[in-house]
Short mmCIF file of N, CA, C and O in Angstrom, two decimals:
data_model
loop_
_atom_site.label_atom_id
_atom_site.label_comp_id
_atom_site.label_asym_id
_atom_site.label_seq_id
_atom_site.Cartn_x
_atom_site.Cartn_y
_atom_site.Cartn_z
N UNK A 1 -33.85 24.79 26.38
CA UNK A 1 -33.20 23.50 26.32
C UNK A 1 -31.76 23.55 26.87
O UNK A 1 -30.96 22.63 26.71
N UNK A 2 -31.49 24.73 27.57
CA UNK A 2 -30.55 24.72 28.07
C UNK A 2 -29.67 23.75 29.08
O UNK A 2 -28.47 23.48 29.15
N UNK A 3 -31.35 23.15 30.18
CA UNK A 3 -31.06 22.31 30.91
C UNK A 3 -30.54 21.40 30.51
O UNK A 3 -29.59 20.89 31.09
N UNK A 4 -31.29 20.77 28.91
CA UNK A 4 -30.68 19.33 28.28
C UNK A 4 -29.47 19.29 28.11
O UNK A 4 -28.89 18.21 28.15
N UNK A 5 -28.63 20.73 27.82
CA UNK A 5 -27.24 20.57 27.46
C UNK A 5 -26.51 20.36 28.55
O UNK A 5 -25.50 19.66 28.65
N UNK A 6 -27.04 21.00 29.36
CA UNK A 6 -26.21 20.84 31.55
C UNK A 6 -25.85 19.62 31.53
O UNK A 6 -24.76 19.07 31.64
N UNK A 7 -27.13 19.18 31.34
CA UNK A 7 -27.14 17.51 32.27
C UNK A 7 -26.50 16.66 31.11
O UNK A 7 -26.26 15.54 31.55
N UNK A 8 -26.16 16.78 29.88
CA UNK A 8 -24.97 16.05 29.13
C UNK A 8 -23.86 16.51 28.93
O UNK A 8 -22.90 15.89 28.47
N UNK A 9 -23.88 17.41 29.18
CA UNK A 9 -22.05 17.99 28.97
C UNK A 9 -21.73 17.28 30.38
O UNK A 9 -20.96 16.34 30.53
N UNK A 10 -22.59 18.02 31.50
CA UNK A 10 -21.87 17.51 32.70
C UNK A 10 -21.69 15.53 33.01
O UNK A 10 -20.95 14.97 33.82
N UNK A 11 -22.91 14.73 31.78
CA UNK A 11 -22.57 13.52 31.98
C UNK A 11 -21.17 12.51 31.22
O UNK A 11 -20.64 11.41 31.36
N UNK A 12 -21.08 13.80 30.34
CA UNK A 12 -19.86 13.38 29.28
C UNK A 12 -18.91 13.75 30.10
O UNK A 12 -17.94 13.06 29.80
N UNK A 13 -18.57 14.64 31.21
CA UNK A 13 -17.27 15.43 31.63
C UNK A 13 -17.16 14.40 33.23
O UNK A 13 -16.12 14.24 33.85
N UNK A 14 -18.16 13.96 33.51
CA UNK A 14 -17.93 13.08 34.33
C UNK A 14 -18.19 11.40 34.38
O UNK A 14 -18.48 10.65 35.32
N UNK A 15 -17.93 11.14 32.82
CA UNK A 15 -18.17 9.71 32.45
C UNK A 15 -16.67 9.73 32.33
O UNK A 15 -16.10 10.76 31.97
N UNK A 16 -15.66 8.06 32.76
CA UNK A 16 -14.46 7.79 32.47
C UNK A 16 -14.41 7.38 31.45
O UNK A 16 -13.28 6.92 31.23
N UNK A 17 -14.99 7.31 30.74
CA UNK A 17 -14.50 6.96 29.09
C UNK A 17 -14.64 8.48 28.34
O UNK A 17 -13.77 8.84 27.55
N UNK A 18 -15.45 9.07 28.56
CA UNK A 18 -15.49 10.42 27.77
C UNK A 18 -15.06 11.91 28.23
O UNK A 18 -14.90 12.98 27.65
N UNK A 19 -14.92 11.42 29.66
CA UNK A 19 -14.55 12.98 30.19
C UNK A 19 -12.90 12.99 29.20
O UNK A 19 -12.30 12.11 28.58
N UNK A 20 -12.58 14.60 29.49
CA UNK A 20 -10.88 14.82 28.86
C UNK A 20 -11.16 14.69 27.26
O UNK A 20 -10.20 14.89 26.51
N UNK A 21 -12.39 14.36 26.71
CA UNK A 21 -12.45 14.46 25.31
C UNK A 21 -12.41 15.74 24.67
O UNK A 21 -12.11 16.71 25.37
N UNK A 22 -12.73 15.96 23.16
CA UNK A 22 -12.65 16.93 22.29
C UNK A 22 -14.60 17.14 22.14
O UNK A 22 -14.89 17.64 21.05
N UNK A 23 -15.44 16.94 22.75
CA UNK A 23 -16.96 16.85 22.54
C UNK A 23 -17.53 18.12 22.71
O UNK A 23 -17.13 18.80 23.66
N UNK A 24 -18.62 18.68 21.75
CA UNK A 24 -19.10 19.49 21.93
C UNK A 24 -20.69 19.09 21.55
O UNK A 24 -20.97 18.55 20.48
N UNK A 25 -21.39 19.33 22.26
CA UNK A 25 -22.73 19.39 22.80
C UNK A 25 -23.60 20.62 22.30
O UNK A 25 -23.54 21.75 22.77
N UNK A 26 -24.41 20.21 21.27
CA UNK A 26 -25.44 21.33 20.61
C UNK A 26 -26.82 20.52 20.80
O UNK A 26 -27.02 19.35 20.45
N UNK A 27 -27.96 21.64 21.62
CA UNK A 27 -29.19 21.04 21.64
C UNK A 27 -30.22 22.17 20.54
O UNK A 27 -30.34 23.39 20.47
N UNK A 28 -30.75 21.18 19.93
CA UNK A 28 -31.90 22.43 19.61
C UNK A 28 -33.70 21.29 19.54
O UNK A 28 -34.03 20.24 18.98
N UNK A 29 -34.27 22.10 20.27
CA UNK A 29 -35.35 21.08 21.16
C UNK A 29 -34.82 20.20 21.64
O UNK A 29 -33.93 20.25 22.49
N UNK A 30 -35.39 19.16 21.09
CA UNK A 30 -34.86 17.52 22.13
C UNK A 30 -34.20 16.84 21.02
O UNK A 30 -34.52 15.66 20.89
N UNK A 31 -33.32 17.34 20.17
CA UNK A 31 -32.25 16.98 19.33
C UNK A 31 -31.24 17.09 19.62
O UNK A 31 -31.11 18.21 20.10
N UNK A 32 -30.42 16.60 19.63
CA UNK A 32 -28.68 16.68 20.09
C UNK A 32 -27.95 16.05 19.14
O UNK A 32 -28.01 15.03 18.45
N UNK A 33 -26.99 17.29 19.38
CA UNK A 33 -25.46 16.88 18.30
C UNK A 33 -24.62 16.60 18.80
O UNK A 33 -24.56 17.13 19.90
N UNK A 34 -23.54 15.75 18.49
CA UNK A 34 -22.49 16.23 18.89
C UNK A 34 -21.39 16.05 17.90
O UNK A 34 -21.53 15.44 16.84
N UNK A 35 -20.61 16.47 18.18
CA UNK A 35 -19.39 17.15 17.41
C UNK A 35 -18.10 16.89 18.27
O UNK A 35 -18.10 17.12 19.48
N UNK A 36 -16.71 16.27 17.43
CA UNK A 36 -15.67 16.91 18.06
C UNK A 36 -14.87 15.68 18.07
O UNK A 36 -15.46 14.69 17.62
N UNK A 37 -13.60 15.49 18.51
CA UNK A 37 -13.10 13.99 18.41
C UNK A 37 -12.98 13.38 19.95
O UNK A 37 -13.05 13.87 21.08
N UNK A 38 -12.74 11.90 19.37
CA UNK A 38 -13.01 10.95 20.74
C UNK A 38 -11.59 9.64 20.40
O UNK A 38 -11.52 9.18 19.26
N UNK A 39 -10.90 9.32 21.14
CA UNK A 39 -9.75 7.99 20.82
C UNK A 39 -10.34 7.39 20.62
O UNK A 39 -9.94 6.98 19.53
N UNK A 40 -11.51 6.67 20.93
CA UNK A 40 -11.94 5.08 20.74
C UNK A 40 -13.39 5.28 19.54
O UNK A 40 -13.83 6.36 19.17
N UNK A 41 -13.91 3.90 19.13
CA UNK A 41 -14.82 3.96 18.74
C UNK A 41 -15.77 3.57 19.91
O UNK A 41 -16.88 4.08 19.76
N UNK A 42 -15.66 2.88 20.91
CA UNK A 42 -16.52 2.82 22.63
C UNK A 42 -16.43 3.81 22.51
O UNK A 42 -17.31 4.01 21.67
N UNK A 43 -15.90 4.95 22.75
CA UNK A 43 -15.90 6.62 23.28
C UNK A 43 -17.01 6.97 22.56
O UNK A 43 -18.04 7.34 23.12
N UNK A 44 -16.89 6.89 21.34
CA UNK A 44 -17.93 7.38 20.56
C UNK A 44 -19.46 6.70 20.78
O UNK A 44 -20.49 7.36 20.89
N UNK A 45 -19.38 5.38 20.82
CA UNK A 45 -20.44 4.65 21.02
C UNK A 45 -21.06 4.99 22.84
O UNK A 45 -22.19 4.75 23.26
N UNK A 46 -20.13 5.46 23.45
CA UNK A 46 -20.33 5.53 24.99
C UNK A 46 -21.09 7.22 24.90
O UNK A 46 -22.31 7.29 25.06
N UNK A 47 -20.79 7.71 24.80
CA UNK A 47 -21.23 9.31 24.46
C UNK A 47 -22.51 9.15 23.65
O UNK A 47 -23.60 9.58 24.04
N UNK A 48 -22.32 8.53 22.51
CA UNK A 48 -24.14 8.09 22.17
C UNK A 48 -25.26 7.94 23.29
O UNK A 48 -26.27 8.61 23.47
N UNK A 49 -24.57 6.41 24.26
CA UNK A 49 -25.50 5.45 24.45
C UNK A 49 -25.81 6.63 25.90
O UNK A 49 -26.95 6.57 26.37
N UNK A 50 -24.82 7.66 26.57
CA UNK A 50 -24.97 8.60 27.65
C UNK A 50 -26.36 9.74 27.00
O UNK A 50 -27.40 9.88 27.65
N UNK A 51 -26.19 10.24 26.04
CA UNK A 51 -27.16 11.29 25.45
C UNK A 51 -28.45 10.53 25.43
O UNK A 51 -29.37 11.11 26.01
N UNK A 52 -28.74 9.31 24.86
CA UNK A 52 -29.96 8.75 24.83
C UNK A 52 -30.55 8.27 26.20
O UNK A 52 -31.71 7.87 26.16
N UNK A 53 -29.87 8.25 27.51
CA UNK A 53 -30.38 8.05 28.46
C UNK A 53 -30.85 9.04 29.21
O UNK A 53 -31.21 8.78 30.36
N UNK A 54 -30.94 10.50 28.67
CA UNK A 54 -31.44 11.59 28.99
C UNK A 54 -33.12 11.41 28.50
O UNK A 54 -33.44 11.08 27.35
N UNK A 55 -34.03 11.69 29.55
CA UNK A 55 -35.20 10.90 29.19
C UNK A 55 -35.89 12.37 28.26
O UNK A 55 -36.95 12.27 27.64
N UNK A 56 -35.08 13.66 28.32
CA UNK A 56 -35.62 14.63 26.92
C UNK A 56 -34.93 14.45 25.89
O UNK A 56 -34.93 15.35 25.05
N UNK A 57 -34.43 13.67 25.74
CA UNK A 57 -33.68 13.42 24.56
C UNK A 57 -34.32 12.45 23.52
O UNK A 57 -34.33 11.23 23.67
N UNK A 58 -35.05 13.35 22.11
CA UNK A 58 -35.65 12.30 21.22
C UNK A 58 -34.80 11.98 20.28
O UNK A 58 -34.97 10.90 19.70
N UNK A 59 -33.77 12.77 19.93
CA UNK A 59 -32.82 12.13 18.93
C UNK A 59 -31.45 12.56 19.24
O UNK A 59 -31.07 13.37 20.08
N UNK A 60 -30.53 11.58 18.03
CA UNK A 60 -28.79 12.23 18.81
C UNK A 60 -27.91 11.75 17.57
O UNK A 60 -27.62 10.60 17.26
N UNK A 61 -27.60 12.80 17.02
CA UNK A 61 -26.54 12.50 15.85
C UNK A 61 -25.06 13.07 16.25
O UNK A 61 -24.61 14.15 16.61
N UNK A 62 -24.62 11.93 16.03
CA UNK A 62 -23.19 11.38 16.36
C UNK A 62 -22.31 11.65 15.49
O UNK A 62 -21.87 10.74 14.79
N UNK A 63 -21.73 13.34 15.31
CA UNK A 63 -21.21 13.04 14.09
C UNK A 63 -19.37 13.28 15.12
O UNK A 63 -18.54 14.14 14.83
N UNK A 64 -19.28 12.63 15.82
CA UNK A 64 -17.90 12.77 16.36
C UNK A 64 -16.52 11.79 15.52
O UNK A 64 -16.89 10.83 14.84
N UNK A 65 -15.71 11.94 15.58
CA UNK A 65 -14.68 11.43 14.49
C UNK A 65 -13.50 10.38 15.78
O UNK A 65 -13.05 10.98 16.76
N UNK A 66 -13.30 9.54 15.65
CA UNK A 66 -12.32 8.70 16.38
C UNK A 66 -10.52 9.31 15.67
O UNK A 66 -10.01 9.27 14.55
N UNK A 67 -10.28 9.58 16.37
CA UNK A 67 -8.96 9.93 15.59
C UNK A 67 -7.97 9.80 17.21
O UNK A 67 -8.13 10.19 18.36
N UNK A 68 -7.00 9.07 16.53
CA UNK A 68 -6.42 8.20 18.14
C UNK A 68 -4.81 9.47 17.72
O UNK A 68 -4.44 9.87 16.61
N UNK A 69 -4.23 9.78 19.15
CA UNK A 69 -3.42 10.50 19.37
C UNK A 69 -2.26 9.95 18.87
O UNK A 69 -1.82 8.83 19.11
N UNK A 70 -1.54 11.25 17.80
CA UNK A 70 0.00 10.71 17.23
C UNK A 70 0.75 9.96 18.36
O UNK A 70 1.23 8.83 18.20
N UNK A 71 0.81 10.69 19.52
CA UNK A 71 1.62 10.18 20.30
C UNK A 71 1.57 9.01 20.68
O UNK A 71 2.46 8.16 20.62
N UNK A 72 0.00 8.89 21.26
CA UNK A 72 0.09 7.57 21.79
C UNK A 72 0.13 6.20 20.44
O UNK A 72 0.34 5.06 20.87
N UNK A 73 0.02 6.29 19.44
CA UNK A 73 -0.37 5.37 18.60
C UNK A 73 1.56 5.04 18.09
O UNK A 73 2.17 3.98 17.98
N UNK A 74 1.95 6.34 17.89
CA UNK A 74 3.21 5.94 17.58
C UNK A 74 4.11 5.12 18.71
O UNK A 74 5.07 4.39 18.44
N UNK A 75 3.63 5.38 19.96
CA UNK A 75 4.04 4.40 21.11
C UNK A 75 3.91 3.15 20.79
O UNK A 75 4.73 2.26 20.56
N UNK A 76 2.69 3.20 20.79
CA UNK A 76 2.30 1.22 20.83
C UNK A 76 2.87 0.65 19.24
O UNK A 76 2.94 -0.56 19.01
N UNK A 77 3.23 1.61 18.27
CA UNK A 77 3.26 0.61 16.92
C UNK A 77 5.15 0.75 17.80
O UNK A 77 5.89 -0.15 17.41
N UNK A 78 5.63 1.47 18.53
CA UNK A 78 6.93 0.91 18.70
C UNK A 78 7.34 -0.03 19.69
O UNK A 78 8.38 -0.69 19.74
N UNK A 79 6.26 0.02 20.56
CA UNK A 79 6.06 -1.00 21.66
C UNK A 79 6.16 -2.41 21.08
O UNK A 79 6.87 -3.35 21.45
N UNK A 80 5.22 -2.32 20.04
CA UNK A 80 4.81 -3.88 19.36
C UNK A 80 5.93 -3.90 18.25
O UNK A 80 6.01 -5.10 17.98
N UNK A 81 6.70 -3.34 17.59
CA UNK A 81 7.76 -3.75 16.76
C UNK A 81 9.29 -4.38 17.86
O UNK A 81 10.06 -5.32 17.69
N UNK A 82 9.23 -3.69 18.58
CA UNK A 82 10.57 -3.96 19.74
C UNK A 82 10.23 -4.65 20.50
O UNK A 82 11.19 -5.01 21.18
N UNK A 83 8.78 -5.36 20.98
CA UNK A 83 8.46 -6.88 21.46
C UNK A 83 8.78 -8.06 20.66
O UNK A 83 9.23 -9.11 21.14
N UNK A 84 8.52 -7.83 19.35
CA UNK A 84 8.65 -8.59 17.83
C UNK A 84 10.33 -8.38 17.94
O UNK A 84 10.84 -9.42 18.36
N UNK A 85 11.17 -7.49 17.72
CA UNK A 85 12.28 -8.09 17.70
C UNK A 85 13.18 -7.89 18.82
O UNK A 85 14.27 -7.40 18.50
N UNK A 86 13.03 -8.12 19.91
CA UNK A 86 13.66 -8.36 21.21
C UNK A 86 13.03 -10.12 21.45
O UNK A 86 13.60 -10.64 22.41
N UNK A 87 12.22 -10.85 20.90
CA UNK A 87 11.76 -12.02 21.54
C UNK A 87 12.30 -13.05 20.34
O UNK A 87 12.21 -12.88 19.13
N UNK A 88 12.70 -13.79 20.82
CA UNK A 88 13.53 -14.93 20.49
C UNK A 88 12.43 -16.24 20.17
O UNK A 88 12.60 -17.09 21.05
N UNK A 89 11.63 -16.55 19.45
CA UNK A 89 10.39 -17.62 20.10
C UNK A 89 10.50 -17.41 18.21
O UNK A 89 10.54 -16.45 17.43
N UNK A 90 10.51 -18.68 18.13
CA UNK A 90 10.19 -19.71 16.78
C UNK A 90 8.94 -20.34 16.73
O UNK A 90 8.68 -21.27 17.50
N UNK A 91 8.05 -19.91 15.81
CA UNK A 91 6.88 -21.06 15.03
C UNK A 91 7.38 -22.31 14.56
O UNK A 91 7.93 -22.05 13.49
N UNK A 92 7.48 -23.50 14.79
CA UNK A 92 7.84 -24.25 13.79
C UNK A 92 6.28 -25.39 14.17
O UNK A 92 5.66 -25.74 15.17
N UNK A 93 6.24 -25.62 12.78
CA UNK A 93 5.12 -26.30 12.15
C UNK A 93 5.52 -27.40 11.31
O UNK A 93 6.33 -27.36 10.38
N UNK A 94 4.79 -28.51 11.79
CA UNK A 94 5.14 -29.60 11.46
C UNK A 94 5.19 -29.74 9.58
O UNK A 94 4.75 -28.94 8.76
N UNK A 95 5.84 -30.93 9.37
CA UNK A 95 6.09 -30.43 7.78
C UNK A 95 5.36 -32.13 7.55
O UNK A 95 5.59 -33.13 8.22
N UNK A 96 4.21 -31.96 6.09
CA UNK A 96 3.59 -32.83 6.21
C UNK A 96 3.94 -32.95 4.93
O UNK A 96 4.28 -31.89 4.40
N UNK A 97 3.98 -34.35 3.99
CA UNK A 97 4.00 -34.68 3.27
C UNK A 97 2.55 -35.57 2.22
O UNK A 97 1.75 -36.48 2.42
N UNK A 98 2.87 -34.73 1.23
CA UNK A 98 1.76 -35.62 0.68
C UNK A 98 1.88 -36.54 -0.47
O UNK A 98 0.91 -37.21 -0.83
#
């Protein structure tokens, strides 16, 4: 089953959503694991939906973990706080009486 693992490692390492991941690829018969972390939950779901289109592939447990990079996550929560207070723009909502 060696071949089965070729032809998905090499489809994970050359898919743009999954190549550059943390994935590791275990076959035993026409079962597949995988293991390892991915940024997105698509990543994860994309790496699934790649293993099941292997036509020896009868099953595929997904036990990969989404865990998004300190770095980049601490970017965007500072990106989006210093958009929030660099912008000048008021809600105002009409005031209704009852």
């Amino acid at each position: 089953m060696k071949r089965i693992k070729r032809r998905i490692e090499y489809l994970l390492e050359n898919n743009w959503s999954t190549n550059n991941q943390n994935i590791q690829v275990n076959v035993l018969g026409h079962n597949v694991n995988l293991q390892g972390t991915v940024d997105s939950s698509y990543q994860k779901e994309e790496a699934t939906r790649l293993v099941w289109n292997e036509p020896d592939v009868w099953s595929v447990n997904n036990e990969l973990v989404v865990e998004l990079p300190n770095k980049r996550s601490s970017n965007v929560l500072s990106q989006t706080f210093d958009h929030f207070n660099q912008s000048s723009f008021l809600l105002r909502l009409p005031l209704v009486k009852t």
